Short mmCIF file of C-alpha atoms and ligand atoms in Angstrom, two decimals:
data_model
loop_
_atom_site.label_atom_id
_atom_site.label_comp_id
_atom_site.label_asym_id
_atom_site.label_seq_id
_atom_site.Cartn_x
_atom_site.Cartn_y
_atom_site.Cartn_z
CA MET A 26 113.80 72.20 106.33
CA ASN A 27 111.49 74.38 104.27
CA ALA A 28 112.40 78.08 104.08
CA TYR A 29 109.01 78.94 105.58
CA ASP A 30 109.96 77.13 108.75
CA LEU A 31 113.24 78.89 109.40
CA HIS A 32 113.14 80.26 112.88
CA SER A 33 113.93 83.92 113.01
CA ALA A 34 117.36 83.68 114.57
CA ALA A 35 117.81 87.00 116.29
CA GLY A 36 120.62 88.84 114.49
CA SER A 37 123.33 90.22 116.67
CA PRO A 38 123.66 93.99 116.26
CA ALA A 39 127.33 93.48 117.12
CA ASP A 40 127.70 91.72 113.74
CA LEU A 41 126.54 94.74 111.76
CA PRO A 42 129.20 95.95 109.29
CA SER A 43 130.57 99.29 110.44
CA ALA A 44 129.79 101.01 107.11
CA PHE A 45 126.16 99.87 107.46
CA ARG A 46 126.06 101.14 111.03
CA ASP A 47 127.37 104.55 109.91
CA GLN A 48 124.82 104.69 107.12
CA MET A 49 121.92 103.90 109.47
CA GLN A 50 123.15 106.27 112.15
CA ALA A 51 123.21 109.06 109.59
CA GLN A 52 119.76 108.03 108.30
CA LEU A 53 118.04 107.58 111.66
CA GLY A 54 119.83 109.98 114.01
CA PRO A 55 118.46 109.52 117.55
CA GLU A 56 116.27 106.57 116.44
CA PHE A 57 119.33 104.46 115.64
CA ALA A 58 119.48 102.98 119.16
CA ASP A 59 115.88 101.70 118.86
CA PHE A 60 116.62 100.33 115.39
CA GLN A 61 119.69 98.50 116.63
CA GLN A 62 117.88 97.14 119.67
CA ILE A 63 114.96 95.73 117.64
CA LEU A 64 117.36 93.73 115.45
CA SER A 65 118.12 91.50 118.42
CA THR A 66 114.45 90.56 118.91
CA PRO A 67 112.62 87.84 116.94
CA ALA A 68 110.96 88.96 113.71
CA PRO A 69 107.13 89.03 113.79
CA VAL A 70 105.39 86.22 111.90
CA SER A 71 102.57 87.12 109.55
CA ILE A 72 100.38 85.42 106.98
CA ARG A 73 98.11 86.67 104.22
CA LEU A 74 94.87 84.82 103.55
CA ASN A 75 93.66 83.45 100.26
CA PRO A 76 90.19 85.01 99.90
CA ARG A 77 89.08 82.17 97.60
CA LYS A 78 90.00 79.49 100.15
CA PRO A 79 88.50 81.06 103.25
CA VAL A 80 88.95 78.48 105.99
CA TYR A 81 91.67 79.90 108.26
CA ASP A 82 90.39 80.81 111.72
CA THR A 83 91.58 84.35 112.47
CA THR A 84 89.78 84.73 115.81
CA ASN A 85 92.11 86.48 118.28
CA LEU A 86 94.70 87.29 115.60
CA ASN A 87 95.88 90.88 115.18
CA PRO A 88 95.50 92.22 111.63
CA VAL A 89 98.28 93.83 109.65
CA PRO A 90 97.21 97.52 109.67
CA TRP A 91 97.46 98.00 105.87
CA CYS A 92 95.65 94.76 105.02
CA ASN A 93 92.73 95.19 107.34
CA ASP A 94 89.82 96.47 105.25
CA GLN A 95 87.75 93.28 104.89
CA GLY A 96 88.79 93.32 101.24
CA PRO A 97 90.42 90.51 99.24
CA VAL A 98 93.86 91.02 100.83
CA GLN A 99 93.92 90.41 104.55
CA GLY A 100 97.04 89.88 106.64
CA PHE A 101 97.38 88.74 110.23
CA TYR A 102 100.15 88.34 112.78
CA LEU A 103 100.62 84.96 114.42
CA ALA A 104 101.65 84.77 118.07
CA GLU A 105 104.37 82.27 117.23
CA ARG A 106 105.89 80.50 114.24
CA PRO A 107 104.31 77.08 113.65
CA SER A 108 105.70 74.50 111.24
CA PHE A 109 104.05 75.78 108.07
CA THR A 110 105.32 72.82 106.06
CA LEU A 111 103.31 70.51 108.30
CA ASP A 112 100.12 72.55 108.08
CA PRO A 113 97.85 71.06 105.36
CA LEU A 114 96.03 74.41 105.10
CA PHE A 115 99.30 76.05 104.08
CA GLN A 116 99.98 73.26 101.58
CA ALA A 117 96.46 73.73 100.17
CA GLY A 118 96.99 77.46 99.58
CA ALA A 119 94.68 78.82 102.30
CA TYR A 120 97.35 81.39 103.18
CA TYR A 121 100.82 82.60 102.25
CA VAL A 122 103.53 83.32 104.80
CA GLN A 123 104.52 86.91 104.09
CA GLU A 124 106.48 89.47 106.02
CA ALA A 125 104.01 92.25 106.95
CA SER A 126 105.81 95.33 105.56
CA SER A 127 105.77 93.88 102.03
CA MET A 128 101.98 93.66 102.19
CA LEU A 129 102.06 97.47 101.86
CA LEU A 130 102.01 96.75 98.12
CA TYR A 131 98.24 96.27 98.45
CA GLU A 132 97.70 99.80 99.78
CA ALA A 133 100.08 101.29 97.20
CA LEU A 134 98.23 99.49 94.41
CA GLY A 135 94.79 100.50 95.70
CA GLN A 136 95.82 104.17 95.81
CA SER A 137 97.28 104.09 92.30
CA VAL A 138 94.92 102.08 90.06
CA ASN A 139 91.25 101.20 89.82
CA LEU A 140 91.25 97.57 90.94
CA ASN A 141 87.72 97.02 89.64
CA ARG A 142 88.73 97.37 86.03
CA PRO A 143 90.57 94.75 83.96
CA LEU A 144 94.32 95.36 84.09
CA ARG A 145 97.36 93.71 82.56
CA VAL A 146 99.88 93.46 85.35
CA LEU A 147 103.50 92.28 85.27
CA ASP A 148 105.32 91.17 88.41
CA LEU A 149 108.78 91.32 86.90
CA CYS A 150 110.90 89.87 89.75
CA ALA A 151 108.38 87.42 91.09
CA ALA A 152 109.90 84.37 92.85
CA PRO A 153 108.99 82.96 95.29
CA GLY A 154 105.61 84.60 94.74
CA GLY A 155 104.77 86.74 97.77
CA LYS A 156 103.85 89.81 95.74
CA SER A 157 102.37 87.67 92.94
CA THR A 158 99.85 85.93 95.21
CA LEU A 159 98.95 89.30 96.73
CA LEU A 160 98.42 90.78 93.26
CA ALA A 161 96.35 87.78 92.14
CA SER A 162 93.96 88.35 95.05
CA ALA A 163 93.82 92.12 94.63
CA LEU A 164 93.08 92.16 90.88
CA SER A 165 89.67 91.66 89.28
CA ALA A 166 88.98 88.22 87.77
CA ASP A 167 89.09 89.69 84.25
CA SER A 168 92.61 91.03 84.78
CA LEU A 169 95.75 89.26 83.63
CA LEU A 170 98.77 88.73 85.88
CA VAL A 171 102.15 87.78 84.42
CA CYS A 172 104.63 86.58 87.04
CA ASN A 173 108.17 86.54 85.71
CA GLU A 174 111.32 85.19 87.30
CA VAL A 175 114.68 85.29 85.58
CA ILE A 176 116.45 82.58 87.61
CA ARG A 177 115.30 79.24 86.30
CA SER A 178 115.83 77.34 89.55
CA ARG A 179 113.47 79.76 91.32
CA VAL A 180 110.65 79.39 88.78
CA SER A 181 109.47 76.04 90.13
CA VAL A 182 108.80 77.42 93.60
CA LEU A 183 107.02 80.39 92.03
CA ARG A 184 104.84 78.04 89.99
CA GLU A 185 104.15 75.85 92.99
CA ASN A 186 103.06 78.82 95.10
CA LEU A 187 100.82 80.13 92.34
CA GLU A 188 99.29 76.72 91.70
CA LYS A 189 98.46 76.47 95.39
CA TRP A 190 96.91 79.94 95.24
CA GLY A 191 94.71 78.59 92.47
CA TYR A 192 93.86 81.54 90.19
CA ALA A 193 93.20 81.01 86.48
CA ASN A 194 94.17 84.44 85.17
CA VAL A 195 97.89 84.01 85.85
CA VAL A 196 100.86 83.27 83.57
CA VAL A 197 104.31 82.31 84.86
CA SER A 198 107.31 83.15 82.70
CA ASN A 199 111.08 82.74 82.94
CA HIS A 200 112.85 85.59 81.19
CA ASP A 201 115.53 88.13 81.69
CA PRO A 202 113.64 91.47 81.68
CA GLU A 203 115.87 92.47 78.77
CA GLU A 204 114.36 89.66 76.66
CA MET A 205 110.80 90.93 77.02
CA GLY A 206 110.99 93.69 74.43
CA ASN A 207 108.33 91.91 72.33
CA LEU A 208 105.78 93.09 74.94
CA ALA A 209 106.25 96.81 74.32
CA GLY A 210 103.45 98.93 75.80
CA PHE A 211 101.56 95.78 76.84
CA PHE A 212 101.11 96.33 80.58
CA ASP A 213 98.99 98.74 82.63
CA VAL A 214 100.99 98.03 85.79
CA VAL A 215 104.55 96.76 86.30
CA VAL A 216 105.69 95.78 89.79
CA ILE A 217 109.45 95.64 90.33
CA ASP A 218 110.30 94.09 93.66
CA ALA A 219 113.95 94.40 92.89
CA PRO A 220 116.81 92.10 93.87
CA CYS A 221 118.64 94.18 96.49
CA SER A 222 121.23 94.14 99.26
CA GLY A 223 118.56 92.97 101.73
CA GLU A 224 119.42 95.32 104.60
CA GLY A 225 115.80 95.18 105.71
CA LEU A 226 116.05 91.43 106.26
CA PHE A 227 119.01 91.40 108.66
CA ARG A 228 116.77 90.38 111.57
CA LYS A 229 114.98 87.57 109.68
CA ASP A 230 117.96 86.37 107.71
CA PRO A 231 121.32 86.89 109.45
CA ASP A 232 123.10 85.50 106.34
CA ALA A 233 122.19 88.77 104.64
CA ILE A 234 124.51 90.51 107.13
CA GLN A 235 127.45 88.39 105.95
CA GLU A 236 126.69 89.12 102.31
CA TRP A 237 126.43 92.89 102.79
CA SER A 238 129.17 95.19 101.50
CA GLU A 239 129.28 98.67 100.03
CA ALA A 240 130.49 97.13 96.78
CA ASN A 241 127.45 94.83 96.70
CA VAL A 242 125.13 97.77 97.30
CA GLN A 243 126.62 99.46 94.23
CA LEU A 244 126.27 96.25 92.21
CA CYS A 245 122.61 95.98 93.21
CA SER A 246 122.00 99.62 92.37
CA ALA A 247 123.45 99.18 88.86
CA ARG A 248 121.44 95.96 88.34
CA GLN A 249 118.26 97.71 89.44
CA LYS A 250 118.79 100.43 86.84
CA ARG A 251 119.22 97.77 84.15
CA ILE A 252 115.95 96.18 85.27
CA LEU A 253 114.20 99.57 85.22
CA ASP A 254 115.57 100.27 81.73
CA ALA A 255 114.13 96.97 80.51
CA ALA A 256 110.79 97.54 82.27
CA ILE A 257 110.13 101.07 81.03
CA PRO A 258 109.14 100.12 77.44
CA LEU A 259 106.83 97.35 78.66
CA LEU A 260 104.41 99.85 80.21
CA ASP A 261 101.64 101.55 78.34
CA GLU A 262 101.56 105.36 78.38
CA ARG A 263 100.02 106.45 81.74
CA GLY A 264 100.77 102.98 83.11
CA ILE A 265 101.83 102.57 86.74
CA LEU A 266 105.24 101.33 87.87
CA ILE A 267 105.62 100.22 91.48
CA TYR A 268 109.21 99.94 92.67
CA SER A 269 110.11 98.24 95.94
CA THR A 270 113.11 96.84 97.79
CA CYS A 271 113.77 95.38 101.21
CA THR A 272 116.67 97.71 101.89
CA TYR A 273 117.33 101.18 103.34
CA ASN A 274 120.20 102.72 101.41
CA ASP A 275 119.73 105.67 99.05
CA SER A 276 121.69 104.08 96.17
CA GLU A 277 119.04 101.38 95.78
CA ASN A 278 116.00 103.46 96.74
CA LEU A 279 116.03 107.23 96.29
CA ASP A 280 118.61 107.18 93.49
CA ASN A 281 116.26 104.94 91.51
CA VAL A 282 113.30 107.19 92.33
CA ARG A 283 115.27 110.04 90.79
CA TYR A 284 116.33 107.83 87.86
CA LEU A 285 112.71 107.11 86.97
CA THR A 286 111.65 110.76 87.20
CA GLU A 287 114.53 111.60 84.84
CA ASN A 288 113.36 108.92 82.42
CA GLY A 289 109.78 109.82 81.58
CA PHE A 290 107.95 109.03 84.86
CA ARG A 291 106.01 111.17 87.29
CA ASN A 292 106.24 110.19 90.94
CA ARG A 293 102.85 109.49 92.58
CA PRO A 294 102.60 110.31 96.29
CA LEU A 295 100.68 107.98 98.59
CA ILE A 296 98.92 108.81 101.83
CA PHE A 297 99.29 106.60 104.90
CA PRO A 298 97.72 107.21 108.31
CA PRO A 299 100.37 108.58 110.72
CA GLU A 300 99.76 105.73 113.18
CA TRP A 301 101.20 103.27 110.64
CA GLN A 302 104.57 104.91 111.36
CA ILE A 303 105.79 104.68 107.78
CA VAL A 304 108.47 107.25 106.96
CA ASP A 305 108.22 109.53 103.88
CA LYS A 306 111.60 109.85 102.19
CA TYR A 307 112.13 112.66 99.69
CA VAL A 308 114.50 113.21 96.82
CA ASP A 309 113.99 116.39 94.76
CA ASN A 310 110.17 116.64 94.68
CA SER A 311 109.58 112.88 94.69
CA VAL A 312 108.77 110.59 97.55
CA GLY A 313 109.17 106.95 98.55
CA TYR A 314 108.04 105.20 101.71
CA GLN A 315 110.19 103.29 104.17
CA CYS A 316 109.16 100.77 106.80
CA TYR A 317 111.66 100.40 109.67
CA PRO A 318 111.38 97.44 112.06
CA HIS A 319 111.54 99.66 115.17
CA ARG A 320 108.52 101.63 113.90
CA VAL A 321 106.29 99.01 112.25
CA GLN A 322 105.59 95.40 113.13
CA GLY A 323 107.50 94.14 110.12
CA GLU A 324 110.88 94.24 108.40
CA GLY A 325 112.65 96.93 106.38
CA PHE A 326 110.80 97.69 103.13
CA PHE A 327 110.81 100.59 100.65
CA ILE A 328 108.12 101.37 98.08
CA SER A 329 107.48 104.15 95.60
CA VAL A 330 104.93 104.59 92.79
CA PHE A 331 105.30 106.20 89.36
CA GLN A 332 103.23 106.95 86.29
CA LYS A 333 104.69 106.70 82.80
CA MET A 334 104.32 109.99 80.96
CA SER A 335 106.03 108.99 77.70
CA PHE A 336 104.57 107.17 74.71
CA THR A 337 105.45 103.62 73.62
CA ALA A 338 103.78 102.09 70.53
CA ALA A 339 101.93 99.07 71.95
CA VAL A 340 102.51 95.61 70.51
CA LYS A 341 99.61 94.21 68.44
CA LEU A 342 98.23 90.81 69.38
CA ASP A 343 98.97 88.84 66.27
CA ALA A 344 96.62 85.99 65.34
CA ARG A 345 99.29 84.28 63.19
CA THR A 346 101.28 83.44 66.30
CA PHE A 347 98.50 81.25 67.75
CA ARG A 348 99.00 78.34 65.38
CA SER A 349 100.65 75.94 67.81
CA ILE A 350 97.57 75.70 70.02
CA ARG A 351 94.25 74.18 68.99
CA ALA A 352 90.74 74.64 70.36
CA LEU A 353 89.31 71.40 71.79
CA ARG A 354 86.75 69.56 69.65
CA PRO A 355 83.13 69.66 70.91
CA ARG A 356 83.26 66.18 72.48
CA GLU A 357 86.51 66.92 74.27
CA THR A 358 85.12 70.27 75.39
CA THR A 359 82.10 68.54 76.94
CA THR A 360 84.48 66.30 78.92
CA ALA A 361 86.73 69.17 80.02
CA MET A 362 83.76 71.30 81.11
CA LYS A 363 82.67 68.70 83.66
CA TRP A 364 85.73 69.40 85.78
CA LEU A 365 84.99 73.10 86.31
CA GLU A 366 82.49 74.88 88.55
CA ASN A 367 81.68 77.63 86.00
CA PRO A 368 82.67 76.08 82.68
CA ALA A 369 80.78 78.68 80.67
CA SER A 370 83.37 81.27 81.78
CA PHE A 371 86.16 79.39 79.97
CA SER A 372 87.19 78.18 76.55
CA PHE A 373 89.29 75.05 76.15
CA TRP A 374 92.53 74.54 74.26
CA GLU A 375 95.26 71.96 73.80
CA LYS A 376 98.97 72.65 73.54
CA PRO A 377 101.23 70.60 71.24
CA ASN A 378 102.45 68.64 74.31
CA GLY A 379 98.87 67.57 75.04
CA ASP A 380 98.24 69.88 78.02
CA VAL A 381 94.63 71.03 78.10
CA MET A 382 94.18 74.64 79.18
CA ALA A 383 91.06 76.44 80.29
CA LEU A 384 91.36 80.11 79.38
CA PRO A 385 89.08 82.73 80.93
CA LYS A 386 86.67 83.95 78.22
CA GLY A 387 87.63 87.37 76.94
CA LEU A 388 91.30 86.80 77.79
CA GLU A 389 91.97 84.06 75.21
CA LYS A 390 93.65 86.26 72.65
CA THR A 391 95.90 87.77 75.28
CA PHE A 392 96.81 84.38 76.75
CA LEU A 393 97.53 82.86 73.37
CA PHE A 394 99.63 85.83 72.42
CA LEU A 395 101.68 85.40 75.60
CA ASP A 396 102.00 81.70 74.91
CA SER A 397 103.76 82.56 71.68
CA ALA A 398 105.72 85.49 73.14
CA PHE A 399 107.27 83.53 76.02
CA ARG A 400 109.73 80.70 75.72
CA ASN A 401 109.26 79.08 79.06
CA LYS A 402 105.93 79.54 80.72
CA GLY A 403 103.02 78.04 82.52
CA PHE A 404 99.38 78.97 82.62
CA GLY A 405 97.32 79.13 85.78
CA LEU A 406 94.73 76.60 84.70
CA GLU A 407 96.45 73.75 82.95
CA MET A 408 93.77 71.13 83.48
CA GLY A 409 95.43 67.85 82.54
CA GLN A 410 95.69 65.64 79.46
CA PHE A 411 93.54 63.29 77.40
CA LYS A 412 94.83 59.69 77.37
CA GLY A 413 92.63 57.78 74.94
CA GLN A 414 89.07 58.06 76.26
CA ASP A 415 90.22 59.18 79.70
CA PHE A 416 91.02 62.60 80.99
CA ILE A 417 93.92 62.67 83.48
CA PRO A 418 93.46 65.72 85.72
CA SER A 419 96.49 67.80 86.73
CA HIS A 420 97.55 68.72 90.24
CA ALA A 421 97.01 72.40 89.32
CA LEU A 422 93.36 71.59 88.58
CA ALA A 423 92.92 70.04 92.04
CA LEU A 424 94.22 73.23 93.64
CA SER A 425 92.39 75.58 91.31
CA THR A 426 89.66 77.73 92.80
CA GLU A 427 87.73 77.03 89.57
CA ILE A 428 87.36 73.27 90.05
CA ASN A 429 83.89 71.70 90.12
CA ARG A 430 82.94 71.44 93.79
CA GLN A 431 80.71 68.41 93.18
CA LEU A 432 83.54 66.08 92.08
CA PRO A 433 83.99 62.97 94.24
CA ALA A 434 86.23 63.66 97.23
CA ILE A 435 87.45 62.17 100.49
CA GLU A 436 87.97 64.27 103.58
CA LEU A 437 91.26 63.33 105.31
CA SER A 438 92.26 63.54 108.95
CA LYS A 439 95.32 65.69 109.68
CA GLU A 440 97.36 62.51 109.99
CA ASN A 441 96.27 61.24 106.57
CA ALA A 442 96.68 64.70 105.05
CA LEU A 443 100.32 64.70 106.19
CA ARG A 444 100.77 61.18 104.90
CA TYR A 445 99.36 62.45 101.61
CA PHE A 446 102.06 65.14 101.52
CA LYS A 447 104.70 62.48 102.27
CA LYS A 448 103.33 60.84 99.09
CA GLU A 449 102.36 57.68 100.95
CA ASN A 450 99.50 55.58 99.65
CA LEU A 451 96.59 55.74 102.07
CA VAL A 452 94.57 52.84 103.45
CA LEU A 453 90.96 53.80 104.02
CA ASP A 454 87.92 52.09 105.59
CA GLU A 455 85.70 52.03 102.51
CA PRO A 456 86.57 50.75 99.04
CA LEU A 457 86.85 53.62 96.54
CA LYS A 458 87.16 53.77 92.76
CA GLY A 459 88.44 56.32 90.26
CA TRP A 460 89.74 59.87 90.64
CA LEU A 461 89.03 61.48 93.99
CA LEU A 462 90.02 64.78 95.49
CA ALA A 463 91.89 64.44 98.76
CA ARG A 464 90.57 67.15 101.07
CA TYR A 465 91.41 68.62 104.43
CA ASN A 466 89.01 71.03 106.15
CA GLY A 467 87.10 71.13 102.87
CA LEU A 468 90.16 72.29 100.88
CA ASN A 469 91.53 70.25 98.02
CA LEU A 470 95.06 68.94 98.52
CA GLY A 471 95.43 66.96 95.30
CA TRP A 472 94.31 63.76 93.57
CA VAL A 473 94.15 60.17 94.69
CA LYS A 474 92.88 57.21 92.71
CA GLY A 475 90.89 54.51 94.45
CA VAL A 476 91.86 50.86 93.85
CA GLY A 477 89.89 48.81 96.38
CA ASN A 478 90.68 49.78 99.96
CA ARG A 479 93.86 51.50 98.93
CA VAL A 480 94.13 54.84 97.21
CA ASN A 481 97.12 55.71 95.07
CA ASN A 482 98.67 59.07 95.72
CA TYR A 483 99.07 61.45 92.75
CA LEU A 484 100.91 64.23 94.53
CA PRO A 485 103.67 65.42 92.13
CA LYS A 486 107.02 63.94 93.22
CA ASP A 487 108.65 67.35 93.62
CA TRP A 488 105.94 68.50 96.04
CA ARG A 489 106.58 65.75 98.56
CA ILE A 490 107.51 67.11 101.99
CA ARG A 491 110.74 65.76 103.41
CA MET A 492 110.20 66.68 107.04
CA ASP A 493 109.57 63.96 109.58
CA ILE A 494 105.86 63.88 110.42
CA LYS A 495 106.07 61.30 113.24
CA GLU A 496 105.51 63.67 116.13
CA TYR A 497 102.50 65.19 114.37
CA VAL A 498 100.59 62.01 113.51
N1 SAM B 1362 108.70 89.52 94.60
C1 SAM B 1362 109.18 88.35 95.32
C2 SAM B 1362 108.22 88.01 96.43
O1 SAM B 1362 107.53 88.92 96.92
O2 SAM B 1362 108.13 86.84 96.79
C3 SAM B 1362 110.58 88.56 95.84
C4 SAM B 1362 111.52 89.00 94.77
S1 SAM B 1362 113.21 89.10 95.25
C5 SAM B 1362 113.24 90.54 96.21
C6 SAM B 1362 113.95 89.59 93.76
C7 SAM B 1362 113.88 88.60 92.64
O3 SAM B 1362 114.57 89.16 91.50
C8 SAM B 1362 114.56 87.28 92.92
O4 SAM B 1362 113.67 86.22 92.70
C9 SAM B 1362 115.72 87.22 91.93
O5 SAM B 1362 115.94 85.93 91.43
C10 SAM B 1362 115.25 88.13 90.83
N2 SAM B 1362 116.36 88.70 90.04
C11 SAM B 1362 117.69 88.58 90.25
N3 SAM B 1362 118.38 89.22 89.27
C12 SAM B 1362 117.48 89.72 88.43
C13 SAM B 1362 117.56 90.45 87.22
N4 SAM B 1362 118.74 90.80 86.69
N5 SAM B 1362 116.42 90.79 86.60
C14 SAM B 1362 115.24 90.46 87.13
N6 SAM B 1362 115.10 89.79 88.28
C15 SAM B 1362 116.19 89.41 88.91
#
């Protein structure tokens, strides 16, 4: 079963470790009873829409209060949890399933930076991509988003989620934050959604209860400080650092707020309407913000914003490092351009492995620099490869919001869309030839190639859904 489809097994408050109980009783006082009671109810289900794939019908859905401004980041609560895996709109990147409290990042970002100007943003602890897809939607098209995940096995899901989201100004990398020193002073914004003890997820993920211990809290707190230490030099002077966790304890939240203010950062207060019921938590003169599940329709989440007040000499983009990548020749460029809706906004390049990349104009130098700075990475718009005279389009291109909307396509029924995601070859009424986009509700799902009445299915093997679709078709 896909993680998105896990039913929110109601956690039993009786299972709560006694040290955690004591901590929360001390933190919440008379509210503790409400907090404990809410943990035995099902977690709310919420989704965030992809503004560039606007097909989801939100009639009668209640909006998430902090993602409700008709802007590019809109969140909604669902009345119940459907099978997301078996929803072709989910597979096509029309929305992301995200717990509502974590969408508060959008409000924190909007209050801290000018989202209309080009920014270089690093999401340092990015998998599976909830914050990354939110950031991609919130940032201007001429911004650059680097989504980094240290654990290699989690990078593929991050990539998959970002490919579905379909933005071209995104880079995925796989580094320990401590290995990123070659990007000193490079970023305007660094988001650290830190690995934590997960106290805020006890209702959604009862396993987190079993894993909790005071010793683990201390381990997490020490790891978070190491991540902060590595992140600090990556920010430009005056850059913004956003720190968040899905936990409640002071060692992982307020202690790190204090740590940052002692290490060259100024804390930046945020203002939330009182009806959102978010709690201000102070340490010295600094403040962070806590969502509690008995106060908000969401899980436990902490967020705090900082501005870097110290100077770091910024890395220079060095043209000598670009040698491994070549610009496409004019004839190849003409071919590549045909696949994009606004080809004039891109320039075209080929990597040594043959992957053709479309890079947003104006960002080329930055992209190419990152290509040389990172060992293991992927770019948002890897278009495909030339094979002799032919161009073989990539799955990422099919899902890209930049793809040419006039390319040949077939609209699939829900049944055929699910068969597509099972990687079955489809039998259709009319004979078809060549590359075609498989679509559902007007959204691209991927490629098929017509050979007579049959179409071959080019869904990447790893993307195939394993769930039984029988009762849905
Ligand atoms: N931001 C993600 C999202 O919204 O979907 C969730 C991130 S999760 C809370 C924390 C991430 O930090 C995990 O993907 C984990 O693999 C990663 N992580 C674990 N140890 C780390 C370390 N030492 N440095 C950086 N990241 C680490």
